[in-house]
Coordinates of C-alpha atoms in Angstrom, one line a residue:
M15 CA 10.3 -8.2 19.9
K16 CA 10.5 -7.4 16.2
V17 CA 8.0 -7.1 13.4
F18 CA 8.8 -8.4 9.9
K19 CA 6.7 -7.6 6.9
F20 CA 7.0 -9.6 3.8
G21 CA 5.5 -8.2 0.6
G22 CA 4.0 -10.0 -2.4
A23 CA 7.3 -10.2 -4.3
S24 CA 9.0 -12.0 -1.4
I25 CA 6.4 -14.8 -1.3
S26 CA 5.5 -14.9 -5.0
N27 CA 6.4 -18.6 -5.4
Y28 CA 7.7 -21.6 -3.4
E29 CA 11.4 -20.7 -3.9
R30 CA 10.9 -17.3 -2.4
I31 CA 8.8 -18.7 0.4
Q32 CA 11.7 -21.0 1.2
N33 CA 13.9 -17.9 1.3
V34 CA 11.5 -16.3 3.8
A35 CA 11.9 -19.3 6.0
A36 CA 15.7 -18.9 5.9
I37 CA 15.4 -15.3 7.0
V38 CA 13.0 -16.2 9.8
R39 CA 15.3 -19.1 11.0
D40 CA 18.0 -16.6 11.8
H41 CA 15.7 -15.2 14.5
E42 CA 14.7 -18.6 16.0
G43 CA 14.2 -18.2 19.8
E44 CA 13.2 -14.5 19.5
P45 CA 9.7 -13.1 19.7
L46 CA 8.8 -12.3 16.1
L47 CA 5.6 -11.1 14.5
I48 CA 5.4 -11.8 10.8
V49 CA 3.0 -9.7 8.7
I50 CA 2.2 -11.1 5.2
S51 CA 0.9 -9.5 2.0
A52 CA -0.9 -11.4 -0.8
M53 CA 1.3 -13.4 -3.1
G54 CA 2.7 -11.5 -6.1
K55 CA 0.0 -10.5 -8.6
I56 CA -2.8 -12.2 -6.6
T57 CA -4.3 -8.9 -5.5
N58 CA -4.6 -7.9 -9.2
A59 CA -6.1 -11.2 -10.0
L60 CA -8.7 -10.9 -7.2
E61 CA -9.6 -7.4 -8.4
K62 CA -10.5 -8.9 -11.7
V63 CA -12.8 -11.3 -9.9
V64 CA -14.5 -8.5 -8.1
D65 CA -15.0 -6.5 -11.4
A66 CA -16.5 -9.6 -13.1
F67 CA -18.8 -10.2 -10.1
F68 CA -20.0 -6.6 -9.8
E69 CA -20.7 -6.5 -13.6
E70 CA -22.7 -9.7 -13.1
R71 CA -20.4 -11.8 -15.3
K72 CA -20.8 -14.7 -12.9
E73 CA -19.2 -17.3 -15.1
D74 CA -16.1 -15.1 -15.6
A75 CA -15.8 -14.4 -11.9
F76 CA -15.8 -18.1 -11.1
H77 CA -13.3 -18.8 -13.9
L78 CA -10.9 -16.1 -12.7
F79 CA -11.2 -17.2 -9.1
Q80 CA -10.4 -20.8 -10.1
K81 CA -7.1 -19.6 -11.4
V82 CA -6.4 -18.0 -8.0
K83 CA -7.3 -21.3 -6.3
E84 CA -5.1 -23.4 -8.6
H85 CA -2.1 -21.1 -8.0
H86 CA -2.2 -21.5 -4.3
L87 CA -2.9 -25.2 -4.4
T88 CA 0.0 -25.7 -6.7
Q89 CA 2.4 -23.8 -4.4
L90 CA 1.1 -25.8 -1.5
K91 CA 2.1 -29.1 -3.2
Y92 CA 5.7 -27.9 -3.3
L93 CA 5.7 -26.5 0.3
V94 CA 3.9 -28.9 2.6
T95 CA 3.9 -32.6 2.8
A96 CA 3.2 -33.8 6.4
Q97 CA 0.2 -31.5 6.9
W98 CA -0.8 -31.2 3.3
E99 CA -4.4 -32.4 3.9
K100 CA -4.9 -30.1 6.8
A101 CA -3.5 -27.2 4.9
T102 CA -5.7 -27.9 1.9
N103 CA -8.7 -28.0 4.1
E104 CA -7.8 -24.6 5.6
L105 CA -7.4 -23.1 2.2
Q106 CA -10.6 -24.6 1.1
I107 CA -12.5 -22.8 3.9
I108 CA -11.3 -19.5 2.5
F109 CA -12.1 -20.5 -1.1
N110 CA -15.6 -21.5 0.0
E111 CA -16.3 -18.1 1.5
V112 CA -15.5 -16.3 -1.8
E113 CA -17.4 -18.8 -3.9
S114 CA -20.4 -18.4 -1.7
L115 CA -20.3 -14.7 -2.2
L116 CA -19.9 -15.1 -6.0
E117 CA -23.1 -17.2 -6.1
Q118 CA -25.0 -14.1 -5.1
S119 CA -25.9 -11.0 -7.0
P120 CA -24.4 -7.6 -6.1
V121 CA -26.7 -5.5 -4.0
K122 CA -24.2 -3.4 -2.1
E123 CA -21.5 -0.9 -3.1
Y124 CA -18.5 -2.0 -5.1
N125 CA -16.0 -1.2 -2.3
Y126 CA -17.8 -3.6 0.0
Y127 CA -17.4 -6.5 -2.4
Y128 CA -13.8 -5.4 -3.1
D129 CA -12.9 -5.9 0.6
Q130 CA -14.6 -9.2 1.0
V131 CA -12.9 -10.7 -2.0
V132 CA -9.5 -9.0 -2.3
S133 CA -8.7 -9.6 1.4
T134 CA -8.6 -13.3 0.8
G135 CA -5.2 -12.9 -0.9
E136 CA -3.5 -12.2 2.5
L137 CA -5.5 -15.0 4.3
L138 CA -4.3 -17.5 1.7
S139 CA -0.7 -16.5 1.5
S140 CA -0.3 -16.3 5.3
T141 CA -1.9 -19.8 5.7
L142 CA 0.6 -21.2 3.2
L143 CA 3.6 -19.6 4.9
S144 CA 2.4 -20.7 8.4
F145 CA 2.1 -24.4 7.3
Y146 CA 5.5 -24.2 5.5
L147 CA 7.3 -22.8 8.6
N148 CA 5.8 -25.5 10.8
E149 CA 6.9 -28.1 8.2
Q150 CA 10.4 -26.6 8.6
H151 CA 10.2 -27.0 12.4
L152 CA 9.8 -23.2 12.8
S153 CA 7.0 -23.3 15.3
N154 CA 4.5 -20.5 14.7
Q155 CA 0.9 -19.6 15.4
W156 CA -1.3 -18.3 12.6
M157 CA -3.6 -15.5 13.6
D158 CA -6.6 -14.0 11.8
V159 CA -5.8 -10.2 11.9
R160 CA -9.5 -9.5 11.7
N161 CA -9.8 -10.7 15.3
L162 CA -7.1 -8.2 16.3
I163 CA -7.6 -5.0 14.3
H164 CA -11.1 -3.6 14.2
T165 CA -12.1 -0.7 12.0
D166 CA -14.9 1.5 10.9
S167 CA -17.0 0.6 7.8
N168 CA -15.2 2.9 5.3
F169 CA -14.5 0.0 2.9
R170 CA -11.2 0.1 1.0
D171 CA -9.9 2.8 3.3
A172 CA -11.0 1.8 6.7
K173 CA -9.9 3.7 9.9
I174 CA -8.6 1.7 12.8
D175 CA -10.4 1.6 16.2
W176 CA -7.3 2.1 18.2
E177 CA -8.8 1.5 21.6
F178 CA -10.4 -1.9 20.8
S179 CA -7.4 -3.0 18.6
T180 CA -4.9 -2.1 21.3
Y181 CA -6.7 -4.1 23.9
S182 CA -7.2 -7.1 21.5
I183 CA -3.7 -7.2 20.2
R184 CA -2.0 -7.0 23.6
E185 CA -4.3 -9.5 25.2
T186 CA -4.0 -12.0 22.4
L187 CA -0.4 -11.6 21.2
L188 CA 1.7 -10.7 24.2
P189 CA 1.4 -14.2 25.9
I190 CA 2.4 -15.9 22.6
L191 CA 5.3 -13.5 22.0
D192 CA 6.5 -13.7 25.6
N193 CA 7.0 -17.4 25.0
K194 CA 9.3 -16.5 22.1
K195 CA 7.1 -18.0 19.5
F196 CA 6.6 -16.7 16.0
V197 CA 3.2 -15.3 15.0
V198 CA 2.1 -15.2 11.4
T199 CA -0.7 -12.8 10.5
Q200 CA -1.9 -10.7 7.6
G201 CA -1.5 -7.1 6.6
F202 CA -3.9 -4.8 4.8
I203 CA -7.2 -6.1 6.4
G204 CA -9.4 -5.6 9.4
R205 CA -13.0 -6.1 10.5
T206 CA -15.9 -3.9 11.5
A207 CA -17.9 -4.3 14.7
D208 CA -20.5 -6.3 12.8
N209 CA -17.8 -8.7 11.4
Q210 CA -17.5 -7.3 7.9
T211 CA -14.0 -7.5 6.4
T212 CA -12.4 -4.2 5.5
T213 CA -9.1 -3.1 3.9
L214 CA -6.8 -0.3 5.1
G215 CA -6.1 1.4 1.7
R216 CA -2.8 2.0 0.0
E217 CA 0.2 0.3 1.5
G218 CA -2.1 -1.3 4.0
S219 CA 0.3 -4.2 4.9
D220 CA 3.2 -1.8 5.8
Y221 CA 0.7 0.2 7.9
T222 CA -0.5 -3.0 9.6
A223 CA 3.1 -3.8 10.6
A224 CA 3.6 -0.3 12.0
V225 CA 0.3 -0.5 14.0
F226 CA 1.4 -3.8 15.6
A227 CA 4.8 -2.3 16.4
K228 CA 3.4 0.7 18.1
I229 CA 0.9 -1.2 20.2
L230 CA 3.4 -3.9 21.2
H231 CA 6.3 -1.4 21.7
A232 CA 8.4 -3.3 19.2
E233 CA 12.2 -2.9 19.0
S234 CA 12.0 -2.4 15.2
V235 CA 10.1 -3.0 12.0
T236 CA 11.7 -4.6 8.9
I237 CA 10.1 -4.4 5.5
W238 CA 11.5 -7.0 3.2
K239 CA 11.6 -6.0 -0.5
D240 CA 13.1 -7.1 -3.8
V241 CA 15.5 -4.0 -3.8
E242 CA 18.6 -3.3 -1.8
G243 CA 16.8 -0.5 0.1
V244 CA 15.1 2.8 -0.5
M245 CA 16.6 4.5 -3.6
N246 CA 16.7 8.2 -4.7
A247 CA 14.8 7.3 -7.9
D248 CA 13.1 4.4 -9.6
P249 CA 15.9 2.3 -11.1
R250 CA 13.7 1.4 -14.0
E251 CA 13.6 5.1 -14.9
F252 CA 17.1 6.3 -13.9
D253 CA 20.3 4.3 -14.5
H254 CA 22.1 6.3 -11.9
A255 CA 19.7 5.6 -9.0
V256 CA 21.5 4.9 -5.7
V257 CA 20.5 3.3 -2.4
L258 CA 19.9 5.7 0.5
H259 CA 21.3 4.0 3.6
H260 CA 19.7 6.4 6.1
L261 CA 16.6 8.6 5.9
S262 CA 14.7 10.5 8.6
Y263 CA 11.0 10.0 9.1
K264 CA 10.4 13.5 7.8
E265 CA 12.3 12.9 4.6
V266 CA 10.3 9.7 3.9
I267 CA 7.0 11.4 4.4
E268 CA 8.1 14.2 2.1
M269 CA 9.2 11.8 -0.6
S270 CA 6.0 9.8 -0.3
Y271 CA 3.8 12.9 -0.4
Y272 CA 5.3 13.7 -3.8
G273 CA 4.6 10.3 -5.2
A274 CA 7.8 8.3 -4.6
Q275 CA 7.1 4.6 -4.1
V276 CA 8.8 4.3 -0.8
I277 CA 6.9 4.1 2.5
H278 CA 3.4 5.6 2.9
P279 CA 3.2 8.4 5.5
K280 CA 0.5 6.6 7.4
T281 CA 3.1 3.8 8.0
I282 CA 5.6 6.3 9.3
K283 CA 3.4 8.1 11.8
P284 CA 2.9 5.3 14.4
L285 CA 6.6 4.5 14.3
Q286 CA 7.6 8.1 14.6
N287 CA 5.3 8.5 17.6
E288 CA 7.1 5.7 19.4
K289 CA 10.6 6.3 17.9
I290 CA 10.6 2.8 16.4
P291 CA 13.2 2.4 13.7
L292 CA 12.1 1.1 10.3
Y293 CA 14.5 -1.0 8.2
V294 CA 14.0 -1.6 4.5
K295 CA 16.0 -4.7 3.4
S296 CA 16.4 -7.0 0.5
F297 CA 15.0 -10.5 0.9
L298 CA 17.3 -11.5 -2.1
D299 CA 20.4 -10.6 -0.1
P300 CA 19.7 -10.1 3.6
D301 CA 23.3 -9.4 4.4
L302 CA 23.1 -6.0 2.6
P303 CA 22.7 -3.1 5.0
G304 CA 19.5 -1.7 3.4
T305 CA 18.0 1.5 4.6
I306 CA 17.3 2.6 8.2
I307 CA 14.6 5.2 8.8
N308 CA 14.5 6.9 12.1
Q309 CA 14.2 10.3 13.8
K310 CA 17.8 11.4 13.0
Y311 CA 18.4 14.1 10.5
S312 CA 19.2 13.0 7.0
A313 CA 22.4 14.9 5.8
N314 CA 24.0 15.3 2.4
L315 CA 21.2 13.6 0.4
P316 CA 21.5 13.4 -3.4
P317 CA 18.7 14.7 -5.6
M318 CA 15.6 12.5 -5.4
M319 CA 13.5 12.2 -8.5
V320 CA 9.9 11.2 -9.0
Y321 CA 8.0 10.7 -12.3
K322 CA 4.2 10.6 -12.3
R323 CA 2.8 10.0 -15.7
N324 CA -0.8 10.0 -16.9
Q325 CA -1.5 13.4 -15.2
V326 CA -4.3 15.8 -15.9
L327 CA -4.1 19.6 -15.4
I328 CA -7.4 21.1 -14.5
T329 CA -7.7 24.9 -14.8
L330 CA -10.7 26.4 -13.0
Q331 CA -11.3 30.1 -13.7
S332 CA -13.9 32.2 -11.8
L333 CA -17.0 32.8 -14.0
D334 CA -17.2 36.5 -13.1
Y335 CA -13.5 37.3 -12.8
S336 CA -13.8 37.6 -9.0
F337 CA -10.8 36.5 -6.8
V338 CA -10.7 32.7 -6.2
E339 CA -9.3 32.9 -2.7
G340 CA -11.8 32.1 0.0
Q341 CA -15.1 30.5 -0.9
P342 CA -14.1 29.2 -4.4
V343 CA -11.1 27.4 -3.0
N344 CA -13.3 25.9 -0.3
V345 CA -15.8 24.8 -2.9
L346 CA -13.1 23.0 -4.9
H347 CA -11.7 21.2 -1.8
T348 CA -15.2 20.1 -0.9
I349 CA -15.6 18.6 -4.4
L350 CA -12.3 16.9 -4.3
D351 CA -13.1 15.4 -0.8
E352 CA -16.4 14.1 -2.0
I353 CA -14.9 12.5 -5.1
K354 CA -11.9 11.2 -3.0
I355 CA -9.1 12.4 -5.3
K356 CA -5.9 14.0 -4.0
P357 CA -4.2 16.8 -5.9
N358 CA -0.6 16.1 -6.7
L359 CA 0.1 19.8 -7.2
T360 CA -2.1 23.0 -6.7
Q361 CA -1.5 26.6 -7.6
N362 CA -3.7 29.6 -7.9
T363 CA -3.6 33.0 -9.6
A364 CA -6.0 35.9 -8.8
I365 CA -8.9 34.4 -10.8
S366 CA -7.8 30.8 -11.5
L367 CA -7.1 27.6 -9.7
L368 CA -4.9 24.9 -11.2
I369 CA -4.7 21.3 -9.9
C370 CA -2.7 18.4 -11.2
V371 CA -4.2 15.0 -10.5
D372 CA -3.9 11.4 -11.6
D373 CA -6.0 10.7 -14.7
I374 CA -8.8 8.6 -13.3
T375 CA -11.4 9.3 -16.1
E376 CA -14.6 8.9 -14.1
K377 CA -13.3 11.1 -11.3
I378 CA -12.0 13.8 -13.7
D379 CA -15.4 13.9 -15.4
E380 CA -17.2 14.2 -12.1
I381 CA -14.9 17.1 -11.0
A382 CA -15.7 18.9 -14.3
I383 CA -19.5 18.4 -13.9
Q384 CA -19.6 19.7 -10.3
A385 CA -17.1 22.5 -10.8
T386 CA -18.8 23.9 -13.9
E387 CA -21.4 25.5 -11.7
F388 CA -18.8 27.7 -10.1
F389 CA -15.9 27.8 -12.7
D390 CA -15.0 27.8 -16.3
V391 CA -13.2 24.4 -16.5
Q392 CA -10.4 23.5 -18.9
I393 CA -8.8 20.0 -18.9
Q394 CA -5.4 19.1 -20.4
R395 CA -4.4 15.4 -20.4
N396 CA -1.4 13.2 -21.2
L397 CA 1.0 15.2 -19.0
T398 CA 3.8 14.2 -16.6
L399 CA 4.6 15.6 -13.2
I400 CA 8.3 15.6 -12.4
T401 CA 9.4 16.2 -8.8
I402 CA 13.0 16.7 -7.6
R403 CA 13.9 17.0 -4.0
H404 CA 17.3 18.5 -3.1
Y405 CA 17.5 19.6 -6.7
T406 CA 20.5 21.1 -8.5
P407 CA 20.4 23.3 -11.6
E408 CA 22.2 20.4 -13.5
M409 CA 19.6 17.9 -12.4
I410 CA 16.7 20.2 -13.4
A411 CA 18.2 20.7 -16.8
E412 CA 18.7 16.9 -17.3
M413 CA 15.2 16.1 -16.2
V414 CA 13.3 18.5 -18.5
S415 CA 15.6 18.4 -21.5
G416 CA 13.5 18.4 -24.7
Q417 CA 10.2 18.8 -22.8
Q418 CA 7.8 21.7 -22.5
I419 CA 7.1 23.0 -19.0
I420 CA 3.5 24.2 -18.6
L421 CA 3.5 24.6 -14.8
E422 CA 6.3 25.0 -12.2
Q423 CA 6.3 25.2 -8.4
K424 CA 9.5 25.6 -6.4
T425 CA 10.5 25.8 -2.7
I426 CA 14.0 25.8 -1.3
E427 CA 14.2 22.0 -1.2
T428 CA 11.7 20.8 -3.9
I429 CA 10.8 21.7 -7.4
Q430 CA 7.7 20.3 -9.3
M431 CA 7.1 20.7 -13.0
V432 CA 4.2 19.6 -15.1
V433 CA 5.5 18.9 -18.6
I434 CA 4.4 17.7 -22.0
E435 CA 6.8 14.9 -22.9
N436 CA 8.2 14.8 -26.4

């Protein structure tokens, strides 16, 4: 069996949902598990609903959610005819759950409400797609992923209970897939033991697809995107960006670690463990070869470039000029773990630690407050982190032309430079 994951761009409107159906039809008669993200921009819209609710702007929250409702109901009118009433009722059940929550006042942490509201994006989109596929005589069974994937209660970054989830997935899905029937389910979300909805963090839908593939011993996973495949740079930043038709698991993990918007390492790990190939293909032109990611070594790769703007360089110098190795480093890592922020680059001298991080104002302020007890803290904002893997002298010169480098770190394969852009 195969696992297909369709992201938000691939189901952003009824024309693209029709295109998804055409892709799925080519696999009629095969066991296929289809993992769906929220429709394009719906996650952002739902985040605004959560913000308004948590700030106790109830009227704004309902108004913002009404727009989400109207969007899905409008798409439904274009997609479903025969089962329109039944589909509307199914969507309304999901709407009602959110509206019931919005009637309340926030008494729990923000992340809890985030998961309860934002998760509905996947539930709504997968319901739409399931009804549309059935309308097109592509028989499928819609499954609530929360009945399959159980997690801990670390809201917004939940960890999967592998033992329970493995049993549940195999018991529930294998009989359906063995009958060569399509299954439509959601990415990104799970459920705690006490039935609270959780989300799996960054790139959670890709990760969900990988989890299913590992547990079900899938033949492959395909992630359908609006690009030809994985590229060596963001084409919006670099005119000469090219498609990489093959990458190793290791190369993808390295690229992602440095901030490339490719595939998150947590998605790769379950696939690598089972040697399941991952395909990244274009839903706009399925005949293109795309990119295959597997255990084979990636040879003759071109330079790969990553820009990360809105960076902050935090310099922490020991108060008494003692060496920072040992306890001071441990203190800093404890602070970063508690605040839940990941350094994009770290470097130390005898008496100083330097970390480059994303500029999340409240987190930067908290780091400064906590670190001041142990360090003299200096903060420099409005920086850019440039990373080049498989660099060449020519590419370095091109990337930093006209910019001031204030921190550089280099290995045999990778160079990172924090710069002030002119």
